[in-house]
Amino acid sequence: MPPLPPPRSALPTGPPARPVPLSAGQERLWILDQMVPEGTYNVTECFRLSGVLDMPALRGAAQALIARHDALRTCVDDESGVPEGRVPPPDAVPVDVTSHMAAGEEELEDLLRTAALRPFDLGEGPLLRLTVIRPAGERNQYVVLLVLHHMAVDGWSGAILRREFWELYDAFASGREPRLPELTAGYSDYAAWQRSWLDGEEAAEQLAYWCEHLARAPETVSFGGEAAAAPEPRSTEVVEFALPPAAVQAVRDAGPVFGTTAFVVLLAGFAAALSQVAETAECVVATPVTDRPTAALEGVVGSFDNTVLLRIAPRPAARMKEFIEHVRTVALHAFVNKEIPFQHVVRALAPARGGGVAPPLCNVAFSIEEAIDEHWNLHLAEVVTHPWVFLPPPRFDLTLMAELAQDTITGRLYLNPARVPRPTAERLAQATADILTRLSTQPGSPLRTEENPA
């Protein structure tokens, strides 16, 4: 079992030492950033502001965020040959804010993508910047883009950033004090705690689990794309599909009907479809996990996430309900052992390195997220989340992102076009939707039927 969350007193507090240790996640992303196309690990938050834009307040909000969360200003030094963190004082970190005018939707899209892809200097920081775009002909309308590096944030951090950024903006624009909870620990405290935990018995036990779980597992799923020596593209292609209402209901009923979660049911549908389309008896699917080991870190921005690998073996004769139970068991074991950093597993198994952008051990990923639809009533302005979606260069050969809204579930297959032909991705999308639809009406049917062999 993983260690119990440490009490608040177990995390060191106060000004971090200079230099500070990097977390395993920071170190991994620093290495990856040097190996992949620029912008691959950039993360965005996009908003539309209607009303009066207070630029000093916007800049002040960004500066205050950087001062509040040390992960946003952590730089990496490797002069000694070993990467270590350096956290400059807040007043020594400049805020990067750029402004543009967009003549139309096409230019707006180009400006957003250019800003999102611009690389960060991880040796200098900060790991947050702002771009403001005013669409021509639209009075008092602005698009505000926050760009961050994944080394500083995870999925959990997004909600913190959105909430705190606009609270800070509103406070500065209206001349009041920000209403934010006090932070009693920072990300560098977590990094120091993690380094200590990695030397312990629990970490060794988790590593042993992964070495056994992934022994002789297939490292990649073949989709009939180009050879590994093919040049890597700088762009990602997307195949989007919506689940039929019956499939949405089956996923929503996952708890009472199958005794599990929407994550497990969607993953099972995807894995079964992957087995059929790629004609593989077994597949390894990566999924991100993020957590805060103590309540003191719940409001802290940083890269607390990890990648775990789910080894799934669909059997054509298996009943769908039995297969969901198999996937549930695999996921439970993985999440119990989720703390050991992914690169430690890679180092222990020492797999052959492929020629693609996908990490070792796995080239397919899956994740789910709740649809974001937030708004803020601010001083002389209103802000809503903008639907623009940033497509960074591919991190895996294929990733399914399932977005859950109130009455809909949208699937987006992000594919590396050098590895996955688009028609194959389209067949995979259809097979996933078909399997999940059949689940709603025939949960006792086999994974493959004569009407739906692939």
Tab-separated table of C-alpha atoms in Angstrom:
chain	number	residue	atom	x	y	z
A	1	MET	CA	0.000	0.000	0.000
A	2	PRO	CA	1.190	3.548	-0.599
A	3	PRO	CA	2.241	5.601	2.388
A	4	LEU	CA	-0.368	7.462	4.357
A	5	PRO	CA	-0.415	11.182	3.560
A	6	PRO	CA	2.111	12.863	5.828
A	7	PRO	CA	0.735	15.237	8.450
A	8	ARG	CA	1.137	18.939	7.768
A	9	SER	CA	4.134	19.048	10.086
A	10	ALA	CA	5.912	16.386	8.009
A	11	LEU	CA	6.332	18.809	5.115
A	12	PRO	CA	9.104	21.337	5.689
A	13	THR	CA	7.924	24.936	5.545
A	14	GLY	CA	9.523	28.324	5.284
A	15	PRO	CA	11.847	29.756	2.625
A	16	PRO	CA	13.284	26.956	0.483
A	17	ALA	CA	17.016	26.393	0.443
A	18	ARG	CA	18.945	27.600	-2.574
A	19	PRO	CA	19.409	25.422	-4.552
A	20	VAL	CA	16.305	23.298	-4.077
A	21	PRO	CA	15.749	19.683	-5.117
A	22	LEU	CA	13.692	19.037	-8.228
A	23	SER	CA	10.801	16.639	-7.947
A	24	ALA	CA	10.934	13.527	-10.100
A	25	GLY	CA	8.253	15.057	-12.324
A	26	GLN	CA	10.195	18.289	-12.793
A	27	GLU	CA	13.362	16.384	-13.639
A	28	ARG	CA	11.574	14.154	-16.159
A	29	LEU	CA	9.901	17.087	-17.915
A	30	TRP	CA	13.175	19.008	-18.030
A	31	ILE	CA	14.774	16.042	-19.824
A	32	LEU	CA	11.803	15.544	-22.160
A	33	ASP	CA	11.745	19.232	-23.068
A	34	GLN	CA	15.183	18.844	-24.641
A	35	MET	CA	14.171	15.785	-26.698
A	36	VAL	CA	10.875	16.805	-28.306
A	37	PRO	CA	9.678	19.602	-30.630
A	38	GLU	CA	9.303	23.050	-29.069
A	39	GLY	CA	6.018	23.579	-27.270
A	40	THR	CA	5.260	19.870	-26.778
A	41	TYR	CA	4.885	20.268	-23.021
A	42	ASN	CA	3.278	23.710	-22.999
A	43	VAL	CA	-0.134	24.025	-21.336
A	44	THR	CA	-2.761	26.713	-21.942
A	45	GLU	CA	-5.730	28.366	-20.239
A	46	CYS	CA	-7.794	30.546	-22.576
A	47	PHE	CA	-10.462	33.119	-21.687
A	48	ARG	CA	-12.703	35.739	-23.304
A	49	LEU	CA	-13.045	39.024	-21.444
A	50	SER	CA	-15.937	41.381	-22.204
A	51	GLY	CA	-15.771	44.910	-20.842
A	52	VAL	CA	-12.953	47.146	-19.667
A	53	LEU	CA	-9.548	45.441	-19.564
A	54	ASP	CA	-7.206	46.776	-16.885
A	55	MET	CA	-3.744	45.892	-18.173
A	56	PRO	CA	-1.858	46.865	-14.977
A	57	ALA	CA	-4.234	44.653	-12.990
A	58	LEU	CA	-3.708	41.795	-15.455
A	59	ARG	CA	0.050	42.089	-15.198
A	60	GLY	CA	-0.196	42.393	-11.418
A	61	ALA	CA	-2.308	39.241	-11.216
A	62	ALA	CA	0.289	37.279	-13.188
A	63	GLN	CA	3.093	38.679	-11.016
A	64	ALA	CA	1.201	37.765	-7.848
A	65	LEU	CA	0.598	34.211	-9.073
A	66	ILE	CA	4.298	33.782	-9.782
A	67	ALA	CA	5.132	35.124	-6.328
A	68	ARG	CA	2.549	32.885	-4.616
A	69	HIS	CA	3.505	29.595	-6.283
A	70	ASP	CA	7.213	28.768	-6.311
A	71	ALA	CA	6.800	26.134	-9.071
A	72	LEU	CA	6.066	28.956	-11.540
A	73	ARG	CA	9.471	30.538	-10.977
A	74	THR	CA	11.601	27.424	-10.478
A	75	CYS	CA	14.511	27.256	-12.926
A	76	VAL	CA	16.823	24.336	-13.663
A	77	ASP	CA	20.600	24.512	-13.339
A	78	ASP	CA	22.734	21.652	-14.623
A	79	GLU	CA	26.225	23.138	-14.603
A	80	SER	CA	27.391	20.368	-12.267
A	81	GLY	CA	25.989	17.685	-14.574
A	82	VAL	CA	23.088	16.997	-12.198
A	83	PRO	CA	19.934	19.080	-12.639
A	84	GLU	CA	18.838	20.994	-9.567
A	85	GLY	CA	16.256	23.661	-8.911
A	86	ARG	CA	16.751	27.354	-8.326
A	87	VAL	CA	13.914	29.568	-7.044
A	88	PRO	CA	14.552	33.292	-7.592
A	89	PRO	CA	12.815	35.759	-5.269
A	90	PRO	CA	9.484	37.004	-6.693
A	91	ASP	CA	10.711	40.537	-7.358
A	92	ALA	CA	13.516	39.154	-9.554
A	93	VAL	CA	11.116	37.427	-11.967
A	94	PRO	CA	9.779	39.504	-14.877
A	95	VAL	CA	6.268	38.941	-16.222
A	96	ASP	CA	6.009	38.281	-19.968
A	97	VAL	CA	2.869	39.993	-21.336
A	98	THR	CA	2.313	40.565	-25.066
A	99	SER	CA	-0.606	42.251	-26.866
A	100	HIS	CA	-1.896	41.814	-30.407
A	101	MET	CA	-4.763	42.815	-32.684
A	102	ALA	CA	-6.453	40.088	-34.765
A	103	ALA	CA	-8.107	41.015	-38.069
A	104	GLY	CA	-10.305	37.903	-38.117
A	105	GLU	CA	-10.806	34.381	-36.789
A	106	GLU	CA	-7.982	32.945	-38.883
A	107	GLU	CA	-5.467	35.476	-37.575
A	108	LEU	CA	-6.777	34.969	-34.024
A	109	GLU	CA	-6.154	31.227	-34.365
A	110	ASP	CA	-2.642	31.842	-35.744
A	111	LEU	CA	-1.775	34.253	-32.921
A	112	LEU	CA	-3.044	31.859	-30.260
A	113	ARG	CA	-1.163	28.898	-31.682
A	114	THR	CA	2.063	30.876	-32.114
A	115	ALA	CA	1.883	32.106	-28.531
A	116	ALA	CA	1.092	28.629	-27.213
A	117	LEU	CA	3.971	26.970	-29.077
A	118	ARG	CA	6.670	29.485	-28.119
A	119	PRO	CA	9.198	27.580	-26.003
A	120	PHE	CA	10.095	28.372	-22.420
A	121	ASP	CA	13.658	28.749	-21.208
A	122	LEU	CA	13.633	26.312	-18.276
A	123	GLY	CA	17.000	27.662	-17.152
A	124	GLU	CA	15.685	31.196	-16.710
A	125	GLY	CA	11.899	31.082	-16.226
A	126	PRO	CA	9.310	32.102	-15.323
A	127	LEU	CA	7.077	29.254	-16.479
A	128	LEU	CA	4.016	31.446	-17.047
A	129	ARG	CA	3.338	34.128	-19.638
A	130	LEU	CA	0.345	36.087	-20.902
A	131	THR	CA	-0.917	36.985	-24.359
A	132	VAL	CA	-3.790	39.416	-24.878
A	133	ILE	CA	-5.502	39.592	-28.283
A	134	ARG	CA	-8.168	42.120	-29.274
A	135	PRO	CA	-10.338	41.027	-32.223
A	136	ALA	CA	-10.668	43.895	-34.696
A	137	GLY	CA	-14.116	45.412	-34.875
A	138	GLU	CA	-15.204	43.983	-31.513
A	139	ARG	CA	-15.332	46.736	-28.946
A	140	ASN	CA	-14.352	45.819	-25.390
A	141	GLN	CA	-13.720	42.195	-26.355
A	142	TYR	CA	-10.435	40.457	-25.553
A	143	VAL	CA	-8.982	36.964	-25.639
A	144	VAL	CA	-6.584	36.308	-22.767
A	145	LEU	CA	-4.214	33.347	-23.060
A	146	LEU	CA	-2.202	31.955	-20.150
A	147	VAL	CA	0.649	29.723	-21.307
A	148	LEU	CA	2.538	27.583	-18.812
A	149	HIS	CA	5.063	24.778	-18.930
A	150	HIS	CA	3.966	21.347	-17.730
A	151	MET	CA	7.020	21.312	-15.452
A	152	ALA	CA	5.140	23.833	-13.297
A	153	VAL	CA	1.533	22.611	-13.478
A	154	ASP	CA	-0.684	19.533	-13.638
A	155	GLY	CA	-4.391	19.062	-14.329
A	156	TRP	CA	-5.335	19.843	-10.731
A	157	SER	CA	-3.389	23.112	-10.956
A	158	GLY	CA	-5.612	24.409	-13.756
A	159	ALA	CA	-8.606	25.002	-11.479
A	160	ILE	CA	-6.375	26.722	-8.891
A	161	LEU	CA	-4.822	28.980	-11.516
A	162	ARG	CA	-8.130	30.004	-13.065
A	163	ARG	CA	-9.717	30.780	-9.714
A	164	GLU	CA	-6.752	32.668	-8.242
A	165	PHE	CA	-5.765	34.558	-11.378
A	166	TRP	CA	-9.169	36.193	-11.797
A	167	GLU	CA	-9.559	36.812	-8.058
A	168	LEU	CA	-6.208	38.640	-8.102
A	169	TYR	CA	-7.181	40.586	-11.218
A	170	ASP	CA	-10.503	41.663	-9.702
A	171	ALA	CA	-8.824	42.712	-6.469
A	172	PHE	CA	-6.184	44.815	-8.246
A	173	ALA	CA	-8.706	46.337	-10.671
A	174	SER	CA	-11.095	47.346	-7.873
A	175	GLY	CA	-8.475	48.383	-5.331
A	176	ARG	CA	-9.185	45.778	-2.657
A	177	GLU	CA	-7.169	43.050	-0.977
A	178	PRO	CA	-7.215	39.624	-2.697
A	179	ARG	CA	-9.232	36.967	-0.899
A	180	LEU	CA	-7.022	33.896	-1.160
A	181	PRO	CA	-6.364	31.148	1.390
A	182	GLU	CA	-2.995	31.122	3.100
A	183	LEU	CA	-0.504	28.584	1.793
A	184	THR	CA	1.483	26.779	4.478
A	185	ALA	CA	3.698	24.799	2.075
A	186	GLY	CA	5.111	25.217	-1.401
A	187	TYR	CA	5.988	22.912	-4.267
A	188	SER	CA	9.658	22.804	-3.295
A	189	ASP	CA	8.560	21.378	0.068
A	190	TYR	CA	6.826	18.548	-1.791
A	191	ALA	CA	9.915	17.929	-3.952
A	192	ALA	CA	12.086	17.539	-0.846
A	193	TRP	CA	9.525	15.201	0.764
A	194	GLN	CA	9.283	13.076	-2.396
A	195	ARG	CA	13.053	12.678	-2.627
A	196	SER	CA	13.066	11.376	0.930
A	197	TRP	CA	10.151	8.998	0.242
A	198	LEU	CA	11.927	7.551	-2.800
A	199	ASP	CA	14.677	6.237	-0.527
A	200	GLY	CA	12.184	4.292	1.580
A	201	GLU	CA	10.714	0.799	1.673
A	202	GLU	CA	7.322	1.717	0.202
A	203	ALA	CA	8.950	3.105	-2.949
A	204	ALA	CA	10.938	-0.114	-3.380
A	205	GLU	CA	7.758	-2.185	-3.026
A	206	GLN	CA	5.942	-0.110	-5.638
A	207	LEU	CA	8.848	-0.397	-8.061
A	208	ALA	CA	8.861	-4.179	-7.600
A	209	TYR	CA	5.149	-4.247	-8.444
A	210	TRP	CA	5.681	-2.419	-11.737
A	211	CYS	CA	8.618	-4.583	-12.740
A	212	GLU	CA	6.451	-7.666	-12.264
A	213	HIS	CA	3.329	-6.137	-13.838
A	214	LEU	CA	5.132	-5.016	-16.990
A	215	ALA	CA	7.468	-7.971	-17.439
A	216	ARG	CA	7.393	-9.115	-21.083
A	217	ALA	CA	4.579	-6.677	-21.887
A	218	PRO	CA	4.258	-5.396	-25.463
A	219	GLU	CA	5.815	-1.948	-25.620
A	220	THR	CA	3.934	-0.531	-28.586
A	221	VAL	CA	0.722	-0.928	-30.501
A	222	SER	CA	1.260	-0.973	-34.265
A	223	PHE	CA	-1.147	1.063	-36.372
A	224	GLY	CA	0.428	0.513	-39.783
A	225	GLY	CA	2.072	3.939	-39.930
A	226	GLU	CA	5.502	4.830	-41.235
A	227	ALA	CA	8.755	3.293	-40.056
A	228	ALA	CA	10.277	4.528	-36.831
A	229	ALA	CA	12.932	6.485	-38.734
A	230	ALA	CA	10.332	8.767	-40.313
A	231	PRO	CA	10.667	12.461	-39.382
A	232	GLU	CA	8.410	13.552	-36.564
A	233	PRO	CA	5.626	16.045	-37.351
A	234	ARG	CA	5.267	19.296	-35.449
A	235	SER	CA	1.486	19.089	-35.534
A	236	THR	CA	-1.111	16.763	-34.085
A	237	GLU	CA	-4.180	15.587	-35.957
A	238	VAL	CA	-7.536	15.093	-34.231
A	239	VAL	CA	-10.430	12.740	-34.839
A	240	GLU	CA	-13.418	13.887	-32.792
A	241	PHE	CA	-16.526	11.853	-32.105
A	242	ALA	CA	-19.560	12.034	-29.844
A	243	LEU	CA	-20.899	9.012	-28.012
A	244	PRO	CA	-24.552	8.182	-28.769
A	245	PRO	CA	-27.029	8.926	-25.939
A	246	ALA	CA	-27.313	5.217	-25.044
A	247	ALA	CA	-23.547	4.965	-24.589
A	248	VAL	CA	-23.489	8.160	-22.511
A	249	GLN	CA	-26.138	6.675	-20.229
A	250	ALA	CA	-24.170	3.429	-19.893
A	251	VAL	CA	-21.124	5.387	-18.786
A	252	ARG	CA	-23.178	7.487	-16.376
A	253	ASP	CA	-24.659	4.289	-14.895
A	254	ALA	CA	-21.203	2.794	-14.324
A	255	GLY	CA	-21.501	2.974	-10.544
A	256	PRO	CA	-24.854	1.297	-9.889
A	257	VAL	CA	-24.695	-1.138	-12.836
A	258	PHE	CA	-21.037	-2.175	-12.913
A	259	GLY	CA	-19.780	-1.090	-9.501
A	260	THR	CA	-17.071	1.073	-10.997
A	261	THR	CA	-16.374	4.521	-12.461
A	262	ALA	CA	-16.869	6.291	-15.773
A	263	PHE	CA	-13.084	6.203	-16.193
A	264	VAL	CA	-13.005	2.394	-16.093
A	265	VAL	CA	-15.961	1.924	-18.453
A	266	LEU	CA	-14.576	4.373	-21.025
A	267	LEU	CA	-11.108	2.835	-20.764
A	268	ALA	CA	-12.582	-0.646	-21.241
A	269	GLY	CA	-14.428	0.452	-24.373
A	270	PHE	CA	-11.286	2.081	-25.751
A	271	ALA	CA	-9.042	-0.901	-24.943
A	272	ALA	CA	-11.474	-3.369	-26.519
A	273	ALA	CA	-11.679	-1.235	-29.661
A	274	LEU	CA	-7.892	-0.893	-29.707
A	275	SER	CA	-7.528	-4.669	-29.554
A	276	GLN	CA	-9.896	-5.122	-32.468
A	277	VAL	CA	-8.619	-2.391	-34.768
A	278	ALA	CA	-4.902	-2.956	-34.109
A	279	GLU	CA	-5.386	-6.743	-33.896
A	280	THR	CA	-3.464	-7.098	-30.667
A	281	ALA	CA	-4.156	-9.567	-27.871
A	282	GLU	CA	-2.710	-7.283	-25.215
A	283	CYS	CA	-2.063	-3.583	-24.923
A	284	VAL	CA	-0.419	-1.172	-22.495
A	285	VAL	CA	-2.219	2.149	-22.067
A	286	ALA	CA	-0.695	5.116	-20.245
A	287	THR	CA	-2.851	7.360	-18.095
A	288	PRO	CA	-1.965	10.411	-15.997
A	289	VAL	CA	-2.645	10.440	-12.263
A	290	THR	CA	-2.426	13.503	-10.056
A	291	ASP	CA	-2.782	13.827	-6.324
A	292	ARG	CA	-1.667	15.909	-3.375
A	293	PRO	CA	-0.155	13.821	-0.560
A	294	THR	CA	-1.334	16.179	2.195
A	295	ALA	CA	-4.002	18.807	2.778
A	296	ALA	CA	-1.314	21.510	2.976
A	297	LEU	CA	-0.627	20.993	-0.739
A	298	GLU	CA	-4.206	20.959	-2.024
A	299	GLY	CA	-4.058	24.642	-2.991
A	300	VAL	CA	-0.506	24.512	-4.370
A	301	VAL	CA	0.249	24.808	-8.090
A	302	GLY	CA	2.841	22.356	-9.388
A	303	SER	CA	3.530	19.210	-11.369
A	304	PHE	CA	2.324	16.541	-8.941
A	305	ASP	CA	1.204	14.154	-11.675
A	306	ASN	CA	2.693	10.867	-12.760
A	307	THR	CA	2.142	8.410	-15.605
A	308	VAL	CA	0.990	4.885	-14.825
A	309	LEU	CA	0.744	2.037	-17.322
A	310	LEU	CA	-2.328	-0.181	-17.507
A	311	ARG	CA	-1.654	-3.608	-19.017
A	312	ILE	CA	-4.953	-4.801	-20.449
A	313	ALA	CA	-5.663	-8.142	-22.144
A	314	PRO	CA	-9.025	-8.222	-23.934
A	315	ARG	CA	-10.253	-11.745	-24.696
A	316	PRO	CA	-12.644	-11.938	-27.655
A	317	ALA	CA	-14.856	-14.480	-25.869
A	318	ALA	CA	-15.005	-12.468	-22.635
A	319	ARG	CA	-18.331	-10.979	-21.691
A	320	MET	CA	-18.324	-7.208	-21.627
A	321	LYS	CA	-19.199	-7.070	-17.948
A	322	GLU	CA	-16.313	-9.466	-17.130
A	323	PHE	CA	-13.929	-7.360	-19.176
A	324	ILE	CA	-14.935	-4.223	-17.285
A	325	GLU	CA	-14.142	-6.053	-14.056
A	326	HIS	CA	-10.724	-6.984	-15.475
A	327	VAL	CA	-9.999	-3.350	-16.373
A	328	ARG	CA	-11.241	-2.224	-12.955
A	329	THR	CA	-8.834	-4.619	-11.214
A	330	VAL	CA	-5.896	-3.495	-13.369
A	331	ALA	CA	-6.685	0.165	-12.649
A	332	LEU	CA	-7.034	-0.387	-8.901
A	333	HIS	CA	-3.628	-2.094	-8.662
A	334	ALA	CA	-2.055	0.662	-10.740
A	335	PHE	CA	-3.495	3.458	-8.613
A	336	VAL	CA	-2.393	1.780	-5.384
A	337	ASN	CA	1.159	1.923	-6.763
A	338	LYS	CA	0.932	5.309	-8.433
A	339	GLU	CA	3.564	7.213	-6.444
A	340	ILE	CA	6.676	5.664	-7.968
A	341	PRO	CA	7.820	8.032	-10.761
A	342	PHE	CA	7.467	6.779	-14.314
A	343	GLN	CA	11.144	7.287	-15.137
A	344	HIS	CA	12.132	5.004	-12.241
A	345	VAL	CA	10.044	2.236	-13.819
A	346	VAL	CA	11.661	2.880	-17.204
A	347	ARG	CA	15.126	2.799	-15.651
A	348	ALA	CA	14.413	-0.487	-13.887
A	349	LEU	CA	13.021	-2.231	-16.963
A	350	ALA	CA	15.580	-0.702	-19.374
A	351	PRO	CA	13.452	-1.053	-22.527
A	352	ALA	CA	14.810	-0.465	-26.007
A	353	ARG	CA	14.199	3.135	-27.030
A	354	GLY	CA	11.990	3.503	-30.103
A	355	GLY	CA	12.401	6.162	-32.767
A	356	GLY	CA	9.156	8.011	-32.156
A	357	VAL	CA	8.069	10.762	-29.781
A	358	ALA	CA	6.210	8.337	-27.493
A	359	PRO	CA	7.954	7.508	-24.203
A	360	PRO	CA	9.456	4.057	-23.584
A	361	LEU	CA	7.134	1.182	-22.648
A	362	CYS	CA	3.980	2.639	-24.196
A	363	ASN	CA	2.784	4.603	-27.243
A	364	VAL	CA	-0.953	4.890	-26.432
A	365	ALA	CA	-2.560	7.059	-23.746
A	366	PHE	CA	-6.018	7.610	-22.286
A	367	SER	CA	-7.488	10.237	-19.969
A	368	ILE	CA	-10.787	11.833	-19.072
A	369	GLU	CA	-11.669	15.347	-17.997
A	370	GLU	CA	-14.762	17.274	-17.047
A	371	ALA	CA	-15.829	19.957	-19.523
A	372	ILE	CA	-14.834	23.412	-18.284
A	373	ASP	CA	-17.507	26.109	-18.456
A	374	GLU	CA	-16.663	28.801	-15.928
A	375	HIS	CA	-17.381	32.513	-15.712
A	376	TRP	CA	-16.398	35.385	-13.453
A	377	ASN	CA	-18.152	38.715	-12.860
A	378	LEU	CA	-15.306	41.155	-12.305
A	379	HIS	CA	-14.746	44.869	-11.895
A	380	LEU	CA	-16.159	46.435	-15.110
A	381	ALA	CA	-15.771	43.136	-16.974
A	382	GLU	CA	-17.064	39.593	-17.379
A	383	VAL	CA	-14.831	36.615	-18.161
A	384	VAL	CA	-15.715	33.174	-19.522
A	385	THR	CA	-13.564	30.218	-20.447
A	386	HIS	CA	-12.782	30.218	-24.177
A	387	PRO	CA	-13.403	27.018	-26.167
A	388	TRP	CA	-10.106	27.243	-28.072
A	389	VAL	CA	-8.158	23.978	-27.790
A	390	PHE	CA	-4.357	23.960	-28.034
A	391	LEU	CA	-2.911	21.058	-30.001
A	392	PRO	CA	0.742	20.662	-29.032
A	393	PRO	CA	3.052	18.384	-31.000
A	394	PRO	CA	2.188	14.746	-30.231
A	395	ARG	CA	3.423	13.265	-26.948
A	396	PHE	CA	2.207	9.735	-27.789
A	397	ASP	CA	1.406	8.053	-31.077
A	398	LEU	CA	-2.267	8.022	-30.066
A	399	THR	CA	-4.183	9.567	-27.157
A	400	LEU	CA	-7.888	9.351	-26.408
A	401	MET	CA	-9.167	12.262	-24.349
A	402	ALA	CA	-12.760	11.811	-23.221
A	403	GLU	CA	-14.526	15.013	-22.168
A	404	LEU	CA	-17.535	14.585	-19.893
A	405	ALA	CA	-20.247	17.256	-19.947
A	406	GLN	CA	-23.655	17.164	-18.287
A	407	ASP	CA	-25.447	15.223	-21.037
A	408	THR	CA	-22.700	14.423	-23.539
A	409	ILE	CA	-19.368	12.665	-23.806
A	410	THR	CA	-16.987	13.786	-26.535
A	411	GLY	CA	-13.992	11.723	-27.560
A	412	ARG	CA	-10.930	13.273	-29.161
A	413	LEU	CA	-8.276	11.012	-30.626
A	414	TYR	CA	-5.012	12.956	-30.846
A	415	LEU	CA	-2.738	11.180	-33.284
A	416	ASN	CA	0.779	11.379	-34.562
A	417	PRO	CA	0.151	11.259	-38.326
A	418	ALA	CA	3.572	9.694	-38.933
A	419	ARG	CA	2.534	6.665	-36.875
A	420	VAL	CA	-1.252	6.418	-37.081
A	421	PRO	CA	-3.077	6.711	-40.436
A	422	ARG	CA	-6.185	8.844	-40.072
A	423	PRO	CA	-8.538	6.132	-41.449
A	424	THR	CA	-7.288	3.805	-38.712
A	425	ALA	CA	-8.066	6.421	-36.067
A	426	GLU	CA	-11.518	6.916	-37.546
A	427	ARG	CA	-12.187	3.161	-37.375
A	428	LEU	CA	-10.994	3.178	-33.767
A	429	ALA	CA	-13.354	6.027	-32.887
A	430	GLN	CA	-16.304	4.196	-34.449
A	431	ALA	CA	-15.396	0.907	-32.751
A	432	THR	CA	-15.148	2.628	-29.348
A	433	ALA	CA	-18.577	4.228	-29.785
A	434	ASP	CA	-20.095	0.930	-31.005
A	435	ILE	CA	-18.741	-1.090	-28.072
A	436	LEU	CA	-19.923	1.432	-25.494
A	437	THR	CA	-23.353	1.608	-27.156
A	438	ARG	CA	-23.679	-2.195	-27.077
A	439	LEU	CA	-22.681	-2.097	-23.436
A	440	SER	CA	-25.849	-0.149	-22.661
A	441	THR	CA	-28.178	-2.783	-24.145
A	442	GLN	CA	-26.172	-6.038	-24.029
A	443	PRO	CA	-23.782	-5.924	-21.063
A	444	GLY	CA	-23.625	-9.736	-21.067
A	445	SER	CA	-22.619	-10.028	-24.728
A	446	PRO	CA	-19.068	-11.013	-25.772
A	447	LEU	CA	-16.560	-8.326	-26.621
A	448	ARG	CA	-16.664	-9.331	-30.277
A	449	THR	CA	-19.779	-10.384	-32.138
A	450	GLU	CA	-20.372	-11.571	-35.703
A	451	GLU	CA	-21.972	-8.213	-36.464
A	452	ASN	CA	-19.082	-6.312	-34.886
A	453	PRO	CA	-15.853	-8.312	-35.309
A	454	ALA	CA	-13.637	-5.222	-35.491
